Coordinates of C-alpha atoms and ligand atoms in Angstrom, one line a residue:
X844 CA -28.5 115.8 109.4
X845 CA -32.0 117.2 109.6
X846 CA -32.2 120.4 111.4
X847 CA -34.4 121.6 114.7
X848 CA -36.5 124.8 114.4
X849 CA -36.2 127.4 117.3
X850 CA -37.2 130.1 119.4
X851 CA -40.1 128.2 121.0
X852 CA -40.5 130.5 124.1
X853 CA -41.3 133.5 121.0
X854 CA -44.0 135.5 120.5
X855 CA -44.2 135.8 116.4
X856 CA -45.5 139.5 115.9
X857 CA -47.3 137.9 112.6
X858 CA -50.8 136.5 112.9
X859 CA -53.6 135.8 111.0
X860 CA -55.4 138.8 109.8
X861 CA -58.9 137.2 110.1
X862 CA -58.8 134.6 113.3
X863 CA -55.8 136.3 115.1
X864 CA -54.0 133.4 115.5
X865 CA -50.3 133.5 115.8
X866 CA -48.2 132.4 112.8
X867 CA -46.8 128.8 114.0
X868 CA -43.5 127.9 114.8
X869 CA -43.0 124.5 113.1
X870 CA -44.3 124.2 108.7
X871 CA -44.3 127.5 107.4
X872 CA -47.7 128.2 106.1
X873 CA -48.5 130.6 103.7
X874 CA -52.3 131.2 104.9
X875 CA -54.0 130.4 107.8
X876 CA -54.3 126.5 108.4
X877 CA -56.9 127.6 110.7
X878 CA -59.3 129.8 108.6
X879 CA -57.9 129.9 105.4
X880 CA -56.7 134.3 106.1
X881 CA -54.0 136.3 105.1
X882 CA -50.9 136.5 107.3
X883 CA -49.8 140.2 108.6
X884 CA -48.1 142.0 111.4
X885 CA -50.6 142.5 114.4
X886 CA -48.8 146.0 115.7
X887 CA -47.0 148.7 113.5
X888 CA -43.1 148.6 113.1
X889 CA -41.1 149.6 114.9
X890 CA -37.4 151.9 114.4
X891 CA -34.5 150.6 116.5
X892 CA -31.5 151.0 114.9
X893 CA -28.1 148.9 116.3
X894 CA -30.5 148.3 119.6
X895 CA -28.8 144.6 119.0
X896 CA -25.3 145.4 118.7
X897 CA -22.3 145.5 116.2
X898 CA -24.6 144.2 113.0
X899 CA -24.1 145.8 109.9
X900 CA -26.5 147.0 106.7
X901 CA -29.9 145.8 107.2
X902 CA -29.0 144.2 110.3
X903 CA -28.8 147.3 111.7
X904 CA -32.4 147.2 111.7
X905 CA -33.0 143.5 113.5
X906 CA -35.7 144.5 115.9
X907 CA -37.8 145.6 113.2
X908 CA -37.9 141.7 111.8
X909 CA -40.2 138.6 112.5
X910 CA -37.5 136.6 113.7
X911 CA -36.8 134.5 117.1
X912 CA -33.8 135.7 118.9
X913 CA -30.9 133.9 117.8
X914 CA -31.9 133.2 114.1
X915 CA -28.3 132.8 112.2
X916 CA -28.9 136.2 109.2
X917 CA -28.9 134.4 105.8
X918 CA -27.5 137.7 104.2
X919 CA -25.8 138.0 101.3
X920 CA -25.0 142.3 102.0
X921 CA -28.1 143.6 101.0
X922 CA -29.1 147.0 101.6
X923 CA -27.3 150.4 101.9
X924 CA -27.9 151.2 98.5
X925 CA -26.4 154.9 97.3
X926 CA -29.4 157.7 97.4
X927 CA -28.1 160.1 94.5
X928 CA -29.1 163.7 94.2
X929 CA -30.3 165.1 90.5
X930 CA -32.1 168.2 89.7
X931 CA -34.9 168.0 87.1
X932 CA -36.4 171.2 86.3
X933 CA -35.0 172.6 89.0
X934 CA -36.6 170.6 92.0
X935 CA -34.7 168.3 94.0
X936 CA -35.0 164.5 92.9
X937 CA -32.8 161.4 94.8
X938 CA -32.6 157.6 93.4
X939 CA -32.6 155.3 95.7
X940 CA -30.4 152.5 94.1
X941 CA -32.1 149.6 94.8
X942 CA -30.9 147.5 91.5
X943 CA -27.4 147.7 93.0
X944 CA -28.6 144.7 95.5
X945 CA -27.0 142.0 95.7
X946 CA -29.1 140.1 92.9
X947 CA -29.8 143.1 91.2
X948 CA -33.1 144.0 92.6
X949 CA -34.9 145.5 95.5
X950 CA -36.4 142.5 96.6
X951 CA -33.2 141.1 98.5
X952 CA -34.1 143.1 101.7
X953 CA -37.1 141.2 101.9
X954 CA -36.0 138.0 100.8
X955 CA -33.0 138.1 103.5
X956 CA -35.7 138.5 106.3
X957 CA -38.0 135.7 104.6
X958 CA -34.9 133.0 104.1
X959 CA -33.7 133.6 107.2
X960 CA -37.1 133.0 109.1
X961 CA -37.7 129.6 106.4
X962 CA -33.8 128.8 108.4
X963 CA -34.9 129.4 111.7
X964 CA -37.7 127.1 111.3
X965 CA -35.7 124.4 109.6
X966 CA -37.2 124.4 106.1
X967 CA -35.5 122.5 103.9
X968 CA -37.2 122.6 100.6
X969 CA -39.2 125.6 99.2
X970 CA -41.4 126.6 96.2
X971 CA -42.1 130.0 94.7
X972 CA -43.6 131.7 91.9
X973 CA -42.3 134.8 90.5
X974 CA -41.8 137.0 87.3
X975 CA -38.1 137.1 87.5
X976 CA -36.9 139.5 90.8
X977 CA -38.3 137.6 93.2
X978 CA -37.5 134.4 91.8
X979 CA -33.9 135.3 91.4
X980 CA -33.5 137.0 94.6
X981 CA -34.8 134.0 96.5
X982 CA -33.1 131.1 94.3
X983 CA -29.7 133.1 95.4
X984 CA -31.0 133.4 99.7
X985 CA -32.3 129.4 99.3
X986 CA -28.6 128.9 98.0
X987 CA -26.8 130.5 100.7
X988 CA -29.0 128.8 103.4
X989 CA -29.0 125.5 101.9
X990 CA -32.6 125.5 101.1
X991 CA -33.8 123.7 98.3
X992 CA -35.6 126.0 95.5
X993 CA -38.0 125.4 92.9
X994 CA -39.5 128.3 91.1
X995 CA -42.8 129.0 88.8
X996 CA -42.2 131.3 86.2
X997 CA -44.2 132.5 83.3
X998 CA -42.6 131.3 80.0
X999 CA -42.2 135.6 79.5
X1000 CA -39.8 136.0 81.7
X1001 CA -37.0 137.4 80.7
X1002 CA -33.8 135.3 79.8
X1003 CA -31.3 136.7 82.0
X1004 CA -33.8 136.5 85.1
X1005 CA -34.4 133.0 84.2
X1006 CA -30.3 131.7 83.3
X1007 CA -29.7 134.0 86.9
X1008 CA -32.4 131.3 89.0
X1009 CA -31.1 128.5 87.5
X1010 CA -27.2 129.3 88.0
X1011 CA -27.9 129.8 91.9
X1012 CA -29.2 126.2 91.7
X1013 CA -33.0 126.5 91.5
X1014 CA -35.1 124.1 89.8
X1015 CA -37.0 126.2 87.2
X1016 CA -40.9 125.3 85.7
X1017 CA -42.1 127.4 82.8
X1018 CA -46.0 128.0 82.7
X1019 CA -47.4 129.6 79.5
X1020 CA -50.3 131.9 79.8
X1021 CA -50.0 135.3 81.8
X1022 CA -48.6 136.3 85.1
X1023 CA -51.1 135.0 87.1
X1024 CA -51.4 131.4 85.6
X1025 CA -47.6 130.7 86.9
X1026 CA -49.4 131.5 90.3
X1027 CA -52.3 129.0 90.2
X1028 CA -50.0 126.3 88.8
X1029 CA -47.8 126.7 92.4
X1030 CA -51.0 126.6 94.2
X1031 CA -52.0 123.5 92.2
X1032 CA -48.4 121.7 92.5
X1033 CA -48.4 121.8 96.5
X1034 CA -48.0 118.8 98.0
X1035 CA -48.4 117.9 101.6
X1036 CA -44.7 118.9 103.2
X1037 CA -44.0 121.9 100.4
X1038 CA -43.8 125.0 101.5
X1039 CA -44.5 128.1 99.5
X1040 CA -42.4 130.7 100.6
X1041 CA -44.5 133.4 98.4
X1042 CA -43.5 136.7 98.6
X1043 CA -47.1 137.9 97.9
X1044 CA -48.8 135.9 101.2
X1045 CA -46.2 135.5 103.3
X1046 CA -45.4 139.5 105.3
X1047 CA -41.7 138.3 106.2
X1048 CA -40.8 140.5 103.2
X1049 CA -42.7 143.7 104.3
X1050 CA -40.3 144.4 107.3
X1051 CA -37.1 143.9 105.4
X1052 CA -38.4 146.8 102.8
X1053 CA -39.3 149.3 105.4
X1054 CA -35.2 149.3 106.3
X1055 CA -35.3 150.8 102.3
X1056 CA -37.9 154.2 104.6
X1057 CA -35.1 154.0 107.0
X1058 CA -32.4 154.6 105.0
X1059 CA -33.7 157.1 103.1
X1060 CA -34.5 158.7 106.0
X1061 CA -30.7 158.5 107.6
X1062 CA -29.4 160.0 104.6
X1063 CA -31.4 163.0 104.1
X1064 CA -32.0 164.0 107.8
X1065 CA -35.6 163.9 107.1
X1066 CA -38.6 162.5 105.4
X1067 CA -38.6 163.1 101.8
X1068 CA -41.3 165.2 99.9
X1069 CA -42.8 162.4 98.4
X1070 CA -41.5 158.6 97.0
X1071 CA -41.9 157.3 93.2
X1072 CA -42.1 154.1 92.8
X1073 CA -43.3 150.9 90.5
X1074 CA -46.3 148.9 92.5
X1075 CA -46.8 144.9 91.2
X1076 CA -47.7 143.3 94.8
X1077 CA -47.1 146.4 96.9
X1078 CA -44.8 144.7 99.2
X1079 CA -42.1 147.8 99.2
X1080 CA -45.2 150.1 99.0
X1081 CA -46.6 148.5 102.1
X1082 CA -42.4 148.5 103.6
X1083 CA -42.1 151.8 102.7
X1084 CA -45.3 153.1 104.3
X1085 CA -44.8 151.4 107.3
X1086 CA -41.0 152.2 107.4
X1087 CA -42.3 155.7 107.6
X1088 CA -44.8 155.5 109.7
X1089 CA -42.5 153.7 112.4
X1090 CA -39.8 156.7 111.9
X1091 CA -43.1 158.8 112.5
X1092 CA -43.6 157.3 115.5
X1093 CA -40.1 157.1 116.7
X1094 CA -40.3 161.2 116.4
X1095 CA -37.7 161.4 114.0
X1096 CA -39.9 162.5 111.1
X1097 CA -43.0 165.0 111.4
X1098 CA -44.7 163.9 108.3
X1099 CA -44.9 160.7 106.3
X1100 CA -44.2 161.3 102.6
X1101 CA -46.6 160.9 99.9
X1102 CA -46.3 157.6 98.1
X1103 CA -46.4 157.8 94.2
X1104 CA -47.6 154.5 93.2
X1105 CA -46.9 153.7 89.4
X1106 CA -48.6 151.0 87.2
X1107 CA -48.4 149.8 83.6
X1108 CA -51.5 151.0 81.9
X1109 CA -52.0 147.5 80.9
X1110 CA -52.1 145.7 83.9
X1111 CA -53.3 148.8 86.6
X1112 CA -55.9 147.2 89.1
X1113 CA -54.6 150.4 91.7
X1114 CA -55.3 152.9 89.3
X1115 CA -58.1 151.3 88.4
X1116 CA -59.7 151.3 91.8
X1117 CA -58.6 154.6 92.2
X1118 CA -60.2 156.6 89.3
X1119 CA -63.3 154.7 89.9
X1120 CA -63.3 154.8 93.2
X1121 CA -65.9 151.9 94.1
X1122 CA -66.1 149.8 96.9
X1123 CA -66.3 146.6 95.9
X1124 CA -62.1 145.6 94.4
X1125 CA -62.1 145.6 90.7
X1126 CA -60.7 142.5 88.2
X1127 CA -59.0 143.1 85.1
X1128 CA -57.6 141.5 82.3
X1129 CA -53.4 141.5 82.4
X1130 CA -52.3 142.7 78.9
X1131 CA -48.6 142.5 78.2
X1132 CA -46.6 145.0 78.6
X1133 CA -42.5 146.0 79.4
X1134 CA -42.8 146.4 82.9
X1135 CA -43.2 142.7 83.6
X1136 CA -42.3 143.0 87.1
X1137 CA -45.5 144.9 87.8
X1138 CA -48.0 142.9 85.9
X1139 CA -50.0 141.5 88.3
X1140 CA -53.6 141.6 87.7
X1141 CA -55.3 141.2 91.6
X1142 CA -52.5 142.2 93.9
X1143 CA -53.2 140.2 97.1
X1144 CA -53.0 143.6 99.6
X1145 CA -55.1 145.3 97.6
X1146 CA -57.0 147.3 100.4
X1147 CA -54.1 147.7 102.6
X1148 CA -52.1 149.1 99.7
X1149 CA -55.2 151.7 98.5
X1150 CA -54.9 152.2 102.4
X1151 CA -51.6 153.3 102.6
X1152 CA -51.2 155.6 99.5
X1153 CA -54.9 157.5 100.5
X1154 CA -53.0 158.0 103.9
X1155 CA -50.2 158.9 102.8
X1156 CA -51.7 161.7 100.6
X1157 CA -50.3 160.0 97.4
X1158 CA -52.0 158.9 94.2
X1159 CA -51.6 156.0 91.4
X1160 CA -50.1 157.0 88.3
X1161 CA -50.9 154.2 84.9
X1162 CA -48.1 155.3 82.4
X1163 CA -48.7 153.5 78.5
X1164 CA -45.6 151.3 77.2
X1165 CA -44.5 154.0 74.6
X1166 CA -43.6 156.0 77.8
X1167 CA -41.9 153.5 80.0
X1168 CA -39.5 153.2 76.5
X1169 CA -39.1 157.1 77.1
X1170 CA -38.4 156.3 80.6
X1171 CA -36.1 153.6 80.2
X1172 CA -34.3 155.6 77.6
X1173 CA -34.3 159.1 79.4
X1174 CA -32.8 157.0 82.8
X1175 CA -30.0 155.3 81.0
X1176 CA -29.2 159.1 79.6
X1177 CA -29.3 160.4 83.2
X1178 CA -26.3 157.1 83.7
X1179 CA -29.1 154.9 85.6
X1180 CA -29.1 151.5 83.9
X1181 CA -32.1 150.1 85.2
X1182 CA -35.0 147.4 84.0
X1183 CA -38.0 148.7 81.9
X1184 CA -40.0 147.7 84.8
X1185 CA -38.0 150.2 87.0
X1186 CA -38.3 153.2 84.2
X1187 CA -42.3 153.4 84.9
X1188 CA -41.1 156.1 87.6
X1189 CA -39.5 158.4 84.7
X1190 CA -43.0 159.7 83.1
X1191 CA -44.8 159.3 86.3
X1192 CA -42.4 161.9 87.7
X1193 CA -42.6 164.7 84.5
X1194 CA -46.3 164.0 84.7
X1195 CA -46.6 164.7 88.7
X1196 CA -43.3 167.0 89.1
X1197 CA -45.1 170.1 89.6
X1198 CA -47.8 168.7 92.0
X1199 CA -46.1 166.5 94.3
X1200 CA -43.7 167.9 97.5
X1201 CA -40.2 168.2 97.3
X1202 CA -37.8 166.6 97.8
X1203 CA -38.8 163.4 95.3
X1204 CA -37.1 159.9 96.3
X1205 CA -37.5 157.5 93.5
X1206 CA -37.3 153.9 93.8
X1207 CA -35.0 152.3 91.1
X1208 CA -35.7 148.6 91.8
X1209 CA -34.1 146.4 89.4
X1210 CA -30.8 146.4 87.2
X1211 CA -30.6 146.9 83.4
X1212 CA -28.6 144.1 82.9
X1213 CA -31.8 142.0 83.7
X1214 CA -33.3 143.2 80.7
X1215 CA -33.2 141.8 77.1
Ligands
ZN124 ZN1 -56.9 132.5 110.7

C-alpha cells in the first residue's frame, strides 16, 4: 500500500534561499526545482519546550521542527546525551556526549527530524552520500520508517561505519577518489523519482541540532562560555548557533557563546577563509587525514557558517594529524572513547584554553568504537 503525504493546509518554514519559494509538499527536492537555490529556514528558531504535550527527549523540542502537524516521530531515543564536568588546568570544561546517540553519533538529532519529514511526505525510497555518520545514522531512521536506503560512500570509510549501514539494510556503493567524488557520483546517479535526502542541502537537519544548544543550556542554567567543536558541513555549527540564538531570544540566555570551530589541517577551507580573510570563498585540495568525518573540501554553508562563528565572537582552529592522535589518545585517558574525528577538539582546547570564556562545552560527536 502506497502511502499519502500530509499536512496540505501547512505553511513549511523552509524556502528557497534565492527565489523565496516555499519548499513543496509532494517530491522532496534537495534544491530549488524553481531556480536551482539552496533550501533554508526563512525566520530564526524558535525555543518552545513541551509547548506540544507529554513528548519526550528531542520531542520536547517539536515546535522548533519543519514538520506538518501530525507527522508520526521516526525516533529511535535520540538526544539527552550526559553533559560531564572536567577541570583542565583549572577552568571548567563539560562534554556533551553526543557519540552515546543512538547510532553512535551526533547526527541522529538531525536525521530524526529529516526521516520523519521524508515520512510525512510519503517517501519511499532515498539516496545519500556520506563519510560514515551520516550514512549510518540515516540507514538506521530509513529502517525504522520503512524507507528504502541507498548510500554513497568513499571507499575510505571506515569498516565499522560501512558493516553498521549495511546491517540496518542499506544498499551500500563504494566510490574511490576523495570525499567529494562520492558526492558527484550521487548527483550523477539521480534518476527522475529519487530523492536525495542529503544532509548537506537539505536544512531538515539544522533544527534537530539546535535541541543539542538547548540542552546544554537546561543543564547548566545558562549559556556556556564558549563551544568546541569538529566542523565538516557545519550543520551542528549552524544548529548550535541558531539553538543559541533562539534561547537568546526566548530571554533565557544574555549572551550567545563563542563557537570554536575545529578543522583538519588537511582539509580546512574555514580556516582557510579565515586567516586570509578574502571575499571571494576559497577551493582547496582534500588531503587525507584521521578526521574523516570532517574532510570536506567546499562545505555547502560556507558563508552562513563564517557568518555564525564571526557573530558569535569565535574563531577556526586547523589542528595537524600528529595532534588529533594526541587528542584521541589524551580523551580515551580522560575515559572518553570517542572517533579520531571527534578528538580534533582536544588540541584545539590546550591551544585556545587561556583565551576563550569559561565555561567550555565540547562537542564529542561520534563513538570510538566506529573507529579502526
Ligand atoms: Zn528558488
Amino acid at each position: 500500500m502506497s502511502r499519502k503525504p500530509m499536512g496540505n493546509s501547512w505553511s513549511s518554514p523552509i524556502k528557497c534561499l534565492d527565489c523565496q519559494s516555499e519548499f513543496p509538499k509532494t517530491g522532496f527536492p534537495h534544491r530549488c526545482p524553481e531556480c536551482g537555490g539552496v533550501y533554508d529556514f526563512a525566520e530564526p528558531l524558535r525555543y518552545a519546550p513541551g509547548a506540544s504535550g507529554s513528548e519526550r527527549r528531542i520531542w520536547r523540542y517539536r515546535e522548533t521542527f519543519p514538520l506538518p502537524p501530525g507527522a508520526k516521530s521516526v525516533t529511535l531515543g535520540e538526544g539527552n546525551t550526559p553533559l560531564v564536568s572536567y577541570q583542565v588546568r583549572g577552568r571548567s570544561v563539560y562534554f556533551k556526549c553526543e557519540h552515546l546517540n543512538p547510532t553512535g553519533s551526533f547526527k541522529d538529532r538531525g536525521t530524526a527530524i529529516l526521516a520523519s519529514a521524508l515520512e510525512a511526505q510519503a517517501i519511499e525510497r532515498a539516496v545519500e552520500d556520506s563519510s560514515g555518520n551520516a550514512g549510518a545514522s540515516f540507514a538506521a531512521y530509513a529502517a525504522r520508517a520503512g524507507i528504502h536506503a541507498r548510500i554513497f560512500i568513499p571507499s575510505y570509510a571506515s569498516g565499522p561505519k560501512r558493516l553498521q549501514m549495511e546491517a540496518y539494510g542499506a544498499e551500500i556503493e563504494r566510490i574511490p577518489g576523495p570525499r567529494s567524488a562520492a558526492s558527484e557520483a550521487v548527483l550523477e546517479a539521480l534518476s527522475a523519482g529519487d530523492t536525495y535526502a542529503s544532509h548537506a542541502y537539505l536544512p531538515h537537519g539544522i533544527a534537530g541540532m539546535a535541541t543539542t544548544a538547548f540542552e546544554i543550556f537546561e543543564d547548566l542554567g545558562d549559556s556556556p562560555g564558549s563551544v568546541i567543536l569538529p566542523v565538516g558541513q557545519g550543520t551542528l555549527l549552524l544548529g548550535l548557533a541558531r539553538g543559541f540564538q533562539a534561547l537568546r531570544a526566548a530571554k533565557k540566555i544574555q549572551s550567545v557563546p563563542q563557537l570554536i570551530a575545529v578543522q583538519a589541517k588537511v582539509c580546512a577551507p574555514l580556516w582557510m577563509e579565515m586567516i586570509r580573510g578574502e571575499s571571494d570563498l576559497v577551493s582547496l585540495e582534500e588531503g587525507e587525514t584521521l578526521a574523516e568525518g570532517i574532510r570536506i573540501k567546499s562545505p555547502l554553508r560556507m558563508r552562513a557558517l563564517l557568518g555564525a562563528i564571526r557573530a558569535s565572537q569565535g574563531d577556526v582552529v586547523a589542528v595537524d594529524e600528529n595532534e588529533i592522535m594526541g587528542g584521541w589518545n589524551a580523551l580515551a585517558k580522560l575515559g572518553l572513547y570517542v572517533e579520531h574525528t571527534s578528538a580534533v577538539v582536544w588540541p584545539a582546547l590546550l591551544q585556545n584554553l587561556d583565551r576563550i570564556r569559561e565555561p567550555v562545552v565540547i562537542i564529542l560527536t561520534g563513538s570510538g568504537f566506529k573507529s579502526i
